[in-house]
CSV table of C-alpha atoms and ligand atoms in Angstrom, one decimal:
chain,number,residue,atom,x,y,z
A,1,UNK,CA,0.0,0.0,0.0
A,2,UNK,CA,1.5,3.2,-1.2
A,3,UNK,CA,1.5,5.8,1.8
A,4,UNK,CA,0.7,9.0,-0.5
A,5,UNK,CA,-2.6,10.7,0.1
A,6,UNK,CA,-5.5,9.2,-2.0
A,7,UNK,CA,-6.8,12.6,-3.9
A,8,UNK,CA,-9.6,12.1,-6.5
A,9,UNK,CA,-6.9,11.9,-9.4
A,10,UNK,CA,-5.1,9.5,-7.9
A,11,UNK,CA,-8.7,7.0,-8.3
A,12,UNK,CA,-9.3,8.2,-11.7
A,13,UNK,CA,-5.4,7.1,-12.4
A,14,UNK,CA,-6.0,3.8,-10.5
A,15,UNK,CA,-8.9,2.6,-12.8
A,16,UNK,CA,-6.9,3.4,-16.0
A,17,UNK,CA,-3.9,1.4,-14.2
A,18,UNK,CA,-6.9,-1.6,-13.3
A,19,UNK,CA,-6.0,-1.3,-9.6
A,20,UNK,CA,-9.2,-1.9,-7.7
A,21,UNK,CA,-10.2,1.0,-5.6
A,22,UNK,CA,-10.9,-0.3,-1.3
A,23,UNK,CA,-13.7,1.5,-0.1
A,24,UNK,CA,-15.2,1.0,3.7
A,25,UNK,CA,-17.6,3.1,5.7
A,26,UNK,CA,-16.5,4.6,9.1
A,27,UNK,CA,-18.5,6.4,12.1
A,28,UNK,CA,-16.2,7.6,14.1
A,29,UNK,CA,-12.5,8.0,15.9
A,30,UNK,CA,-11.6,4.9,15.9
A,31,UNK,CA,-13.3,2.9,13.2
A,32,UNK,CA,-11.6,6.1,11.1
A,33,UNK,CA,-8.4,5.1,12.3
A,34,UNK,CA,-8.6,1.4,11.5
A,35,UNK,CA,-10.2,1.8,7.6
A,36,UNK,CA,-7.3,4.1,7.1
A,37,UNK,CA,-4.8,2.0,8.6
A,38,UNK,CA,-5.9,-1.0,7.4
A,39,UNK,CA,-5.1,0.6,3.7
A,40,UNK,CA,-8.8,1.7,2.9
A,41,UNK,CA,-8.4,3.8,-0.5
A,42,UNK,CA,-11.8,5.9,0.8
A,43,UNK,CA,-13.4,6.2,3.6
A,44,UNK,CA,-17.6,6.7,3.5
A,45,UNK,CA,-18.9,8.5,6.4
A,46,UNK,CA,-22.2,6.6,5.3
A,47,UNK,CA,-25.6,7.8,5.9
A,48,UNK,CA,-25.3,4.1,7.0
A,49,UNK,CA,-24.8,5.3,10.5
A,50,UNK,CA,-28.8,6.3,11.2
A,51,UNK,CA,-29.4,2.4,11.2
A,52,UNK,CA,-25.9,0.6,11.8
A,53,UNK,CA,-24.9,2.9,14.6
A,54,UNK,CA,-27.6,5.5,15.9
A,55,UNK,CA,-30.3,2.8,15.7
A,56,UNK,CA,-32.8,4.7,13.3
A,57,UNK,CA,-34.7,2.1,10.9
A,58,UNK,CA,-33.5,3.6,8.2
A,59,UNK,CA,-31.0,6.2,7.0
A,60,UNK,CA,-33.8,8.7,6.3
A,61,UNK,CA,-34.0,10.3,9.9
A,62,UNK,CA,-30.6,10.7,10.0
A,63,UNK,CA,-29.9,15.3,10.1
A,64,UNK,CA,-26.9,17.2,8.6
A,65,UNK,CA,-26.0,18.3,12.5
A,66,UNK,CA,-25.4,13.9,13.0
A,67,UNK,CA,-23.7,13.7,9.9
A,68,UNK,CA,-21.2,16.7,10.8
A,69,UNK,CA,-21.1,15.5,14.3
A,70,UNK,CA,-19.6,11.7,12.7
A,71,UNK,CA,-17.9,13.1,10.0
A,72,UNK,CA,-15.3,15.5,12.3
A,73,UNK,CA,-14.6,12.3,14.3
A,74,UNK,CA,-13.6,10.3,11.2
A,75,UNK,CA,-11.8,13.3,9.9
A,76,UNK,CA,-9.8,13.2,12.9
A,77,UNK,CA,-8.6,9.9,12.8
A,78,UNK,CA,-8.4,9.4,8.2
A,79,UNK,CA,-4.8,10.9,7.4
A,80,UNK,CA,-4.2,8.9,4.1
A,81,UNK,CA,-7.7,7.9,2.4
A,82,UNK,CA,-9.9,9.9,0.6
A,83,UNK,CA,-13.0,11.4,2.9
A,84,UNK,CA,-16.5,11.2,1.6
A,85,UNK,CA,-19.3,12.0,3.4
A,86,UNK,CA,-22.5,11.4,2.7
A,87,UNK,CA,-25.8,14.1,2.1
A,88,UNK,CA,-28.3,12.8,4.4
A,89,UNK,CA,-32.1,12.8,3.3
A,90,UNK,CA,-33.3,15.9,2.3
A,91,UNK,CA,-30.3,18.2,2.5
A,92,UNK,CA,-29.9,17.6,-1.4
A,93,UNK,CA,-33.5,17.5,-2.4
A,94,UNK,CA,-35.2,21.0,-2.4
A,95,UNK,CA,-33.0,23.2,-4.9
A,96,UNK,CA,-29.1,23.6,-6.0
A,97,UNK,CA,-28.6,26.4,-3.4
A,98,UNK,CA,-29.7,24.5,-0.2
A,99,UNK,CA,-27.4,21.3,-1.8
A,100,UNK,CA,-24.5,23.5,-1.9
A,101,UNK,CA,-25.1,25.3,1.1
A,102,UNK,CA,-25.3,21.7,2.9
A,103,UNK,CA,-22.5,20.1,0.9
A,104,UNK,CA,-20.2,23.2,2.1
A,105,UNK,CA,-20.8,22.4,5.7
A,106,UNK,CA,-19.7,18.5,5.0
A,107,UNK,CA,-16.7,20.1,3.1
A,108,UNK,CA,-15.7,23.1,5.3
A,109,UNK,CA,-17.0,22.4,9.2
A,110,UNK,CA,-16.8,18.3,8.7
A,111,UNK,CA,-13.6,18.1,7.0
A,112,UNK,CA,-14.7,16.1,3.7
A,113,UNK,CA,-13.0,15.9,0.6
A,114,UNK,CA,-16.1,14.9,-1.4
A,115,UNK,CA,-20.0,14.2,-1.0
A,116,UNK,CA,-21.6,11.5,-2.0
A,117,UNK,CA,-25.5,11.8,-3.3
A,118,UNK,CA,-28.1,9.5,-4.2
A,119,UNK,CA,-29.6,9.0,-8.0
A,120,UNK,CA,-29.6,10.8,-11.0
A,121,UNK,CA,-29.6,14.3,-9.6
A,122,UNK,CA,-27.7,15.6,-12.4
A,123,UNK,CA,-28.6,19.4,-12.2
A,124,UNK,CA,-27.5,19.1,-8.9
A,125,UNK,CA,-24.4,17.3,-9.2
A,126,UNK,CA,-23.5,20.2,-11.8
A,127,UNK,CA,-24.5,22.9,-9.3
A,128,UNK,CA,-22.4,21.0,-6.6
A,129,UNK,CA,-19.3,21.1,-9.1
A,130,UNK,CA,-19.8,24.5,-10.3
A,131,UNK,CA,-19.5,25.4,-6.7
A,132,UNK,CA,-16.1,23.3,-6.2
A,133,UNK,CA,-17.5,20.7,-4.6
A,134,UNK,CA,-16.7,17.4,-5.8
A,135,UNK,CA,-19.2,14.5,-5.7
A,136,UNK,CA,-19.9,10.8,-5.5
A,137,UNK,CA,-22.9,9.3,-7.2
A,138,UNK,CA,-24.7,6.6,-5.7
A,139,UNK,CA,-27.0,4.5,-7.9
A,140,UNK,CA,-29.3,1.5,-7.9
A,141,UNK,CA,-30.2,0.7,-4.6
A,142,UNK,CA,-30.6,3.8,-2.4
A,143,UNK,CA,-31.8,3.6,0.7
A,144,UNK,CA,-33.0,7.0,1.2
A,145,UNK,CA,-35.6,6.0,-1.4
A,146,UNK,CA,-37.1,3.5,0.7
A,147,UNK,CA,-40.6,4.5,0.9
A,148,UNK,CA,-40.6,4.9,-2.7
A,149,UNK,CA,-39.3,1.5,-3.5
A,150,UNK,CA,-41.6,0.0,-0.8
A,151,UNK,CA,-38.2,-2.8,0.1
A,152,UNK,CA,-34.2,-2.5,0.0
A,153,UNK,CA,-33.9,-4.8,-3.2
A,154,UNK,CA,-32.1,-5.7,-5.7
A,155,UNK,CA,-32.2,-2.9,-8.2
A,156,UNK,CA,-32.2,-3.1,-12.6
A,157,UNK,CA,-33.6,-6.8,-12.7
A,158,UNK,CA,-35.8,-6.0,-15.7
A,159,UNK,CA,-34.1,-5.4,-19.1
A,160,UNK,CA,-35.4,-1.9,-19.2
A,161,UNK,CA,-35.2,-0.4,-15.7
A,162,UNK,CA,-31.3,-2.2,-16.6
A,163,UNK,CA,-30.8,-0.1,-19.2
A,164,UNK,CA,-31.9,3.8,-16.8
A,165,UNK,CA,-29.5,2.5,-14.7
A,166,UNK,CA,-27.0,2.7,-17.2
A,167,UNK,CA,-28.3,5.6,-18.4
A,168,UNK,CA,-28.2,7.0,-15.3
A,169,UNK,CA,-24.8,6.3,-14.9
A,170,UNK,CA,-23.2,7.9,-17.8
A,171,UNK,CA,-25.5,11.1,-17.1
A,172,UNK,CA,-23.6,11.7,-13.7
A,173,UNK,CA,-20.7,11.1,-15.4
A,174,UNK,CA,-21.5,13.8,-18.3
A,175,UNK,CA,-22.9,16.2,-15.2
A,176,UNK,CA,-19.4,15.9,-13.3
A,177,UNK,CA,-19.2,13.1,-10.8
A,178,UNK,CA,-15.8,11.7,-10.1
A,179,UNK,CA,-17.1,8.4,-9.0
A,180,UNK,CA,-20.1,6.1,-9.0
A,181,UNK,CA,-21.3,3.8,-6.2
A,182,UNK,CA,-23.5,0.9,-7.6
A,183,UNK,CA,-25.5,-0.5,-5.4
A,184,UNK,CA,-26.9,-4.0,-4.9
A,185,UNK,CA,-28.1,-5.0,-9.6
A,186,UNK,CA,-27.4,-7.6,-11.1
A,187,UNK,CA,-23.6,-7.9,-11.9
A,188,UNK,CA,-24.1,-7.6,-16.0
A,189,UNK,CA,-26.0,-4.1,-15.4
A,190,UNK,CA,-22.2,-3.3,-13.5
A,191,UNK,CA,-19.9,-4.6,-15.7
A,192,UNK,CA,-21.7,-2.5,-18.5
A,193,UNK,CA,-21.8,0.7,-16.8
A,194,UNK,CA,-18.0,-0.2,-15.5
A,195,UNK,CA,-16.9,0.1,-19.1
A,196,UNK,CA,-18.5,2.8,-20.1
A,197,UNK,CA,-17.6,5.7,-17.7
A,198,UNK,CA,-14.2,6.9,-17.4
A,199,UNK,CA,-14.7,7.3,-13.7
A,200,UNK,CA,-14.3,4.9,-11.3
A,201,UNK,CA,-17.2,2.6,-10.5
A,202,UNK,CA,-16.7,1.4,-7.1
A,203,UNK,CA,-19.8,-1.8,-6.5
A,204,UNK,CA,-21.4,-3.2,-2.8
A,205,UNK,CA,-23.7,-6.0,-4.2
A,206,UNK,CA,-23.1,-5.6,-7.6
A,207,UNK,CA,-20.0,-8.2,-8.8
A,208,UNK,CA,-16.3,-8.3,-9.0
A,209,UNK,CA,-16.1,-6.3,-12.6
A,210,UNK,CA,-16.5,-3.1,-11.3
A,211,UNK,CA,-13.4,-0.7,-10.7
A,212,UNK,CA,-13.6,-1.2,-6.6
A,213,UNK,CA,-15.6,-2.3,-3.6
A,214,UNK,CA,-17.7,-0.4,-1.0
A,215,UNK,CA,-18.9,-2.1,2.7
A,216,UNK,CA,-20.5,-1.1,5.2
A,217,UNK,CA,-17.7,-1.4,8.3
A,218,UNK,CA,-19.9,-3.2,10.8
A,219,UNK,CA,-21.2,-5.7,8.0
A,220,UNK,CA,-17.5,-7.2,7.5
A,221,UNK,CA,-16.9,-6.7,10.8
A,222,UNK,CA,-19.4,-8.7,11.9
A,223,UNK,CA,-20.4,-5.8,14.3
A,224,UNK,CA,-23.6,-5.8,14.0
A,225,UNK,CA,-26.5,-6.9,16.9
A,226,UNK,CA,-27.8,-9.9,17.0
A,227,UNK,CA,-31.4,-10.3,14.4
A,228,UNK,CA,-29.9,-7.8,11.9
A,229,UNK,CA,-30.4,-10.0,8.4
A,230,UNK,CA,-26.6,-10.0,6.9
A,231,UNK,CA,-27.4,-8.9,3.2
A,232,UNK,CA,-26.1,-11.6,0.4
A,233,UNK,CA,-23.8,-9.5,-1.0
A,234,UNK,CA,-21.9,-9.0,2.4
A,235,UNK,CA,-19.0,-11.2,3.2
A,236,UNK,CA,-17.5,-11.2,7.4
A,237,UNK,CA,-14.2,-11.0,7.9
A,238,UNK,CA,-14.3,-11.2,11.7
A,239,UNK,CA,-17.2,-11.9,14.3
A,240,UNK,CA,-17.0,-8.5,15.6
A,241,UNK,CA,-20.3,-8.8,17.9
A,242,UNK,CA,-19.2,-11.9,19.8
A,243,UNK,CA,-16.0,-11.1,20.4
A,244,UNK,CA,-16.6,-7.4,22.1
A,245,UNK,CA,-19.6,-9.2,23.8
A,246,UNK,CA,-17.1,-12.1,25.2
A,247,UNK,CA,-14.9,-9.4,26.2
A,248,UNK,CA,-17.4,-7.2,27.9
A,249,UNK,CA,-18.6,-10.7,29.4
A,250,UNK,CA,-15.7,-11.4,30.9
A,251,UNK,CA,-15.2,-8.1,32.5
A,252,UNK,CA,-18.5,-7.9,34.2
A,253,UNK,CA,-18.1,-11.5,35.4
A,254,UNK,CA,-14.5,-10.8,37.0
A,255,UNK,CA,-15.7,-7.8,38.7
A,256,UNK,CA,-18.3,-9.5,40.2
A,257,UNK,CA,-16.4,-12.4,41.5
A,258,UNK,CA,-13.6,-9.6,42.7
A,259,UNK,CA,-10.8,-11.1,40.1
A,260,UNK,CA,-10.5,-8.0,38.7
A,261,UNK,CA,-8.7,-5.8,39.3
A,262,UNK,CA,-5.5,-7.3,40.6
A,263,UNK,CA,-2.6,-5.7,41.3
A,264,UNK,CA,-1.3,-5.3,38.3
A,265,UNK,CA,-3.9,-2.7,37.7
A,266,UNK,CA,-3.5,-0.8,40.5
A,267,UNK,CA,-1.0,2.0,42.0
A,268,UNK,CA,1.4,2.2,44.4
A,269,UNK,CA,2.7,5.1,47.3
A,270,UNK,CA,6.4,5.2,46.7
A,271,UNK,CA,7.9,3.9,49.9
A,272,UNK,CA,8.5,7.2,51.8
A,273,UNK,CA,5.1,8.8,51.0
A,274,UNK,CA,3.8,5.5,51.9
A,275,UNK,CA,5.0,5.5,55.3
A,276,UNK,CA,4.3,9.1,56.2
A,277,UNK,CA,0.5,8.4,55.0
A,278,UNK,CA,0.7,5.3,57.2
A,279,UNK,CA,1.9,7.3,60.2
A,280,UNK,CA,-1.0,9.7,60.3
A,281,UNK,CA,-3.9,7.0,60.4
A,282,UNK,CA,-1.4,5.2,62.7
A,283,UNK,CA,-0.7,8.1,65.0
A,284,UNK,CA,-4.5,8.5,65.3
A,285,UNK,CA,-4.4,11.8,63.6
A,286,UNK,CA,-7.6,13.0,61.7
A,287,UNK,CA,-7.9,14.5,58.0
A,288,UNK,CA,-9.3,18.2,58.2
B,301,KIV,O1,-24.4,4.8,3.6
B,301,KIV,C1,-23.7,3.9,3.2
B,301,KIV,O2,-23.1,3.1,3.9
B,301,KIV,C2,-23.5,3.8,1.7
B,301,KIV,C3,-22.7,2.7,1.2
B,301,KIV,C4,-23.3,1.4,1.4
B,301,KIV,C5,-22.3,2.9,-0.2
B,301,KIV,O3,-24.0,4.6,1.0
């Protein structure tokens, strides 16, 4: 892993060189510091964190003040990875001058390279880069269009609605985005649009041909609770639940039973302190 900063170019140069672009999502301080770490080429402050961290339903709920409030604590911690944040629900939606407005807090109090919105918004990805803000498209399945979907499913599976998303696809492209997430279609409807933009495609549920790969961090962590459905396209690299609950666990059950802590977690008195503190509960003598 090459230690140079990931800047927008440097993605644009990795799919012309066929290196696949890492992508993960990150919350906060420290799952910042291990997707950037761990080599992560971008760094997603998802809208992901109304339902994988803040326990919202959905994503839809989640405000601009959260998405600030998360995207300063990853900034902290991301040093070599591009920063994208995301435009939560309604900051993007009325006109061109509240998306910029909102896009220029994620850019200028949050600390984010880049914005990511979702669907073919072209007039306001243009407005977005006339104002020098540079933008992520997110197509397929987006989750901020829930209601309007009626179910988080795969996206495209019909020959024509196939086709819009490919449509929809080189439109960003032609209205400025620097990158496309695909979400969750069928992995033709990606390796289409793959080779037809010149920007990067980066895929989560939509096949290996596509320049890169997006997850969400607690899906491959395994982080998160118990009953959440793990999506098909997710794969775990750890059991990240179970193995902070067996720790936690252990804790509580060692504090009840007084094995923790020992005294290799505690301090000492040097030995001359020690001894005058000794002397005045030995000498009888009483703290003012
Ligand atoms: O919010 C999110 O986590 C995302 C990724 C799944 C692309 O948009």
């Amino acid at each position: 892993m090459p230690d140079e900063k990931v800047t927008i170019p440097a993605l644009s140069e990795m799919k012309r060189a066929g290196r696949q672009i890492a992508m993960v999502t990150a919350y906060d301080y420290p799952t910042g510091a291990i997707a950037d770490s761990a080599g992560a080429d971008v760094v997603l402050v998802g809208d992901s964190v109304a339902n994988v961290v803040l326990g919202y339903e959905s994503t839809i709920p989640v405000t601009m003040d959260e998405m600030l409030h998360h995207t300063r604590a990853v900034r902290r911690a991301v040093k070599r990875a591009l920063l994208v944040t995301d435009m939560p629900f309604m900051s993007y939606h009325v006109s061109a001058a509240d998306a910029v407005k909102n896009a220029g807090r994620l850019i200028k109090e949050g600390g984010a390279e880049a914005v990511k919105i979702e669907g073919a918004r072209c007039s306001t990805v243009r407005a977005l880069c006339e104002a020098g803000i540079s933008v992520m498209g997110h197509i397929g399945l987006t989750p901020q269009s829930l209601y309007q979907f009626g179910e988080l499913k795969v996206q495209g599976s019909k020959a024509d609605d196939a086709a819009r998303l490919v449509e929809a696809a080189i439109a960003l492209e032609a209205a400025g985005a620097f990158c496309i997430v695909v979400e969750v279609v069928p992995r033709e409807i990606a390796a289409v649009v793959t080779k037809r933009l010149r920007i990067p495609v980066i895929g989560i549920g939509a096949g290996p041909e596509c320049d890169g790969q997006v997850l969400v961090f607690h899906d491959l962590c395994g982080l998160n609770c118990p009953g959440v459905k793990k999506p098909k396209h997710v794969k775990e690299y750890a059991s990240g639940f179970e193995v902070l609950h067996k720790a936690v666990k252990g804790y509580v059950e060692e504090v009840r039973s007084s094995a923790f802590p020992t005294d290799e977690h505690s301090f000492h008195l040097n030995r001359t302190e020690k001894q005058a503190f000794s002397s005045k509960f030995e000498s009888g003598a009483k703290e003012e």
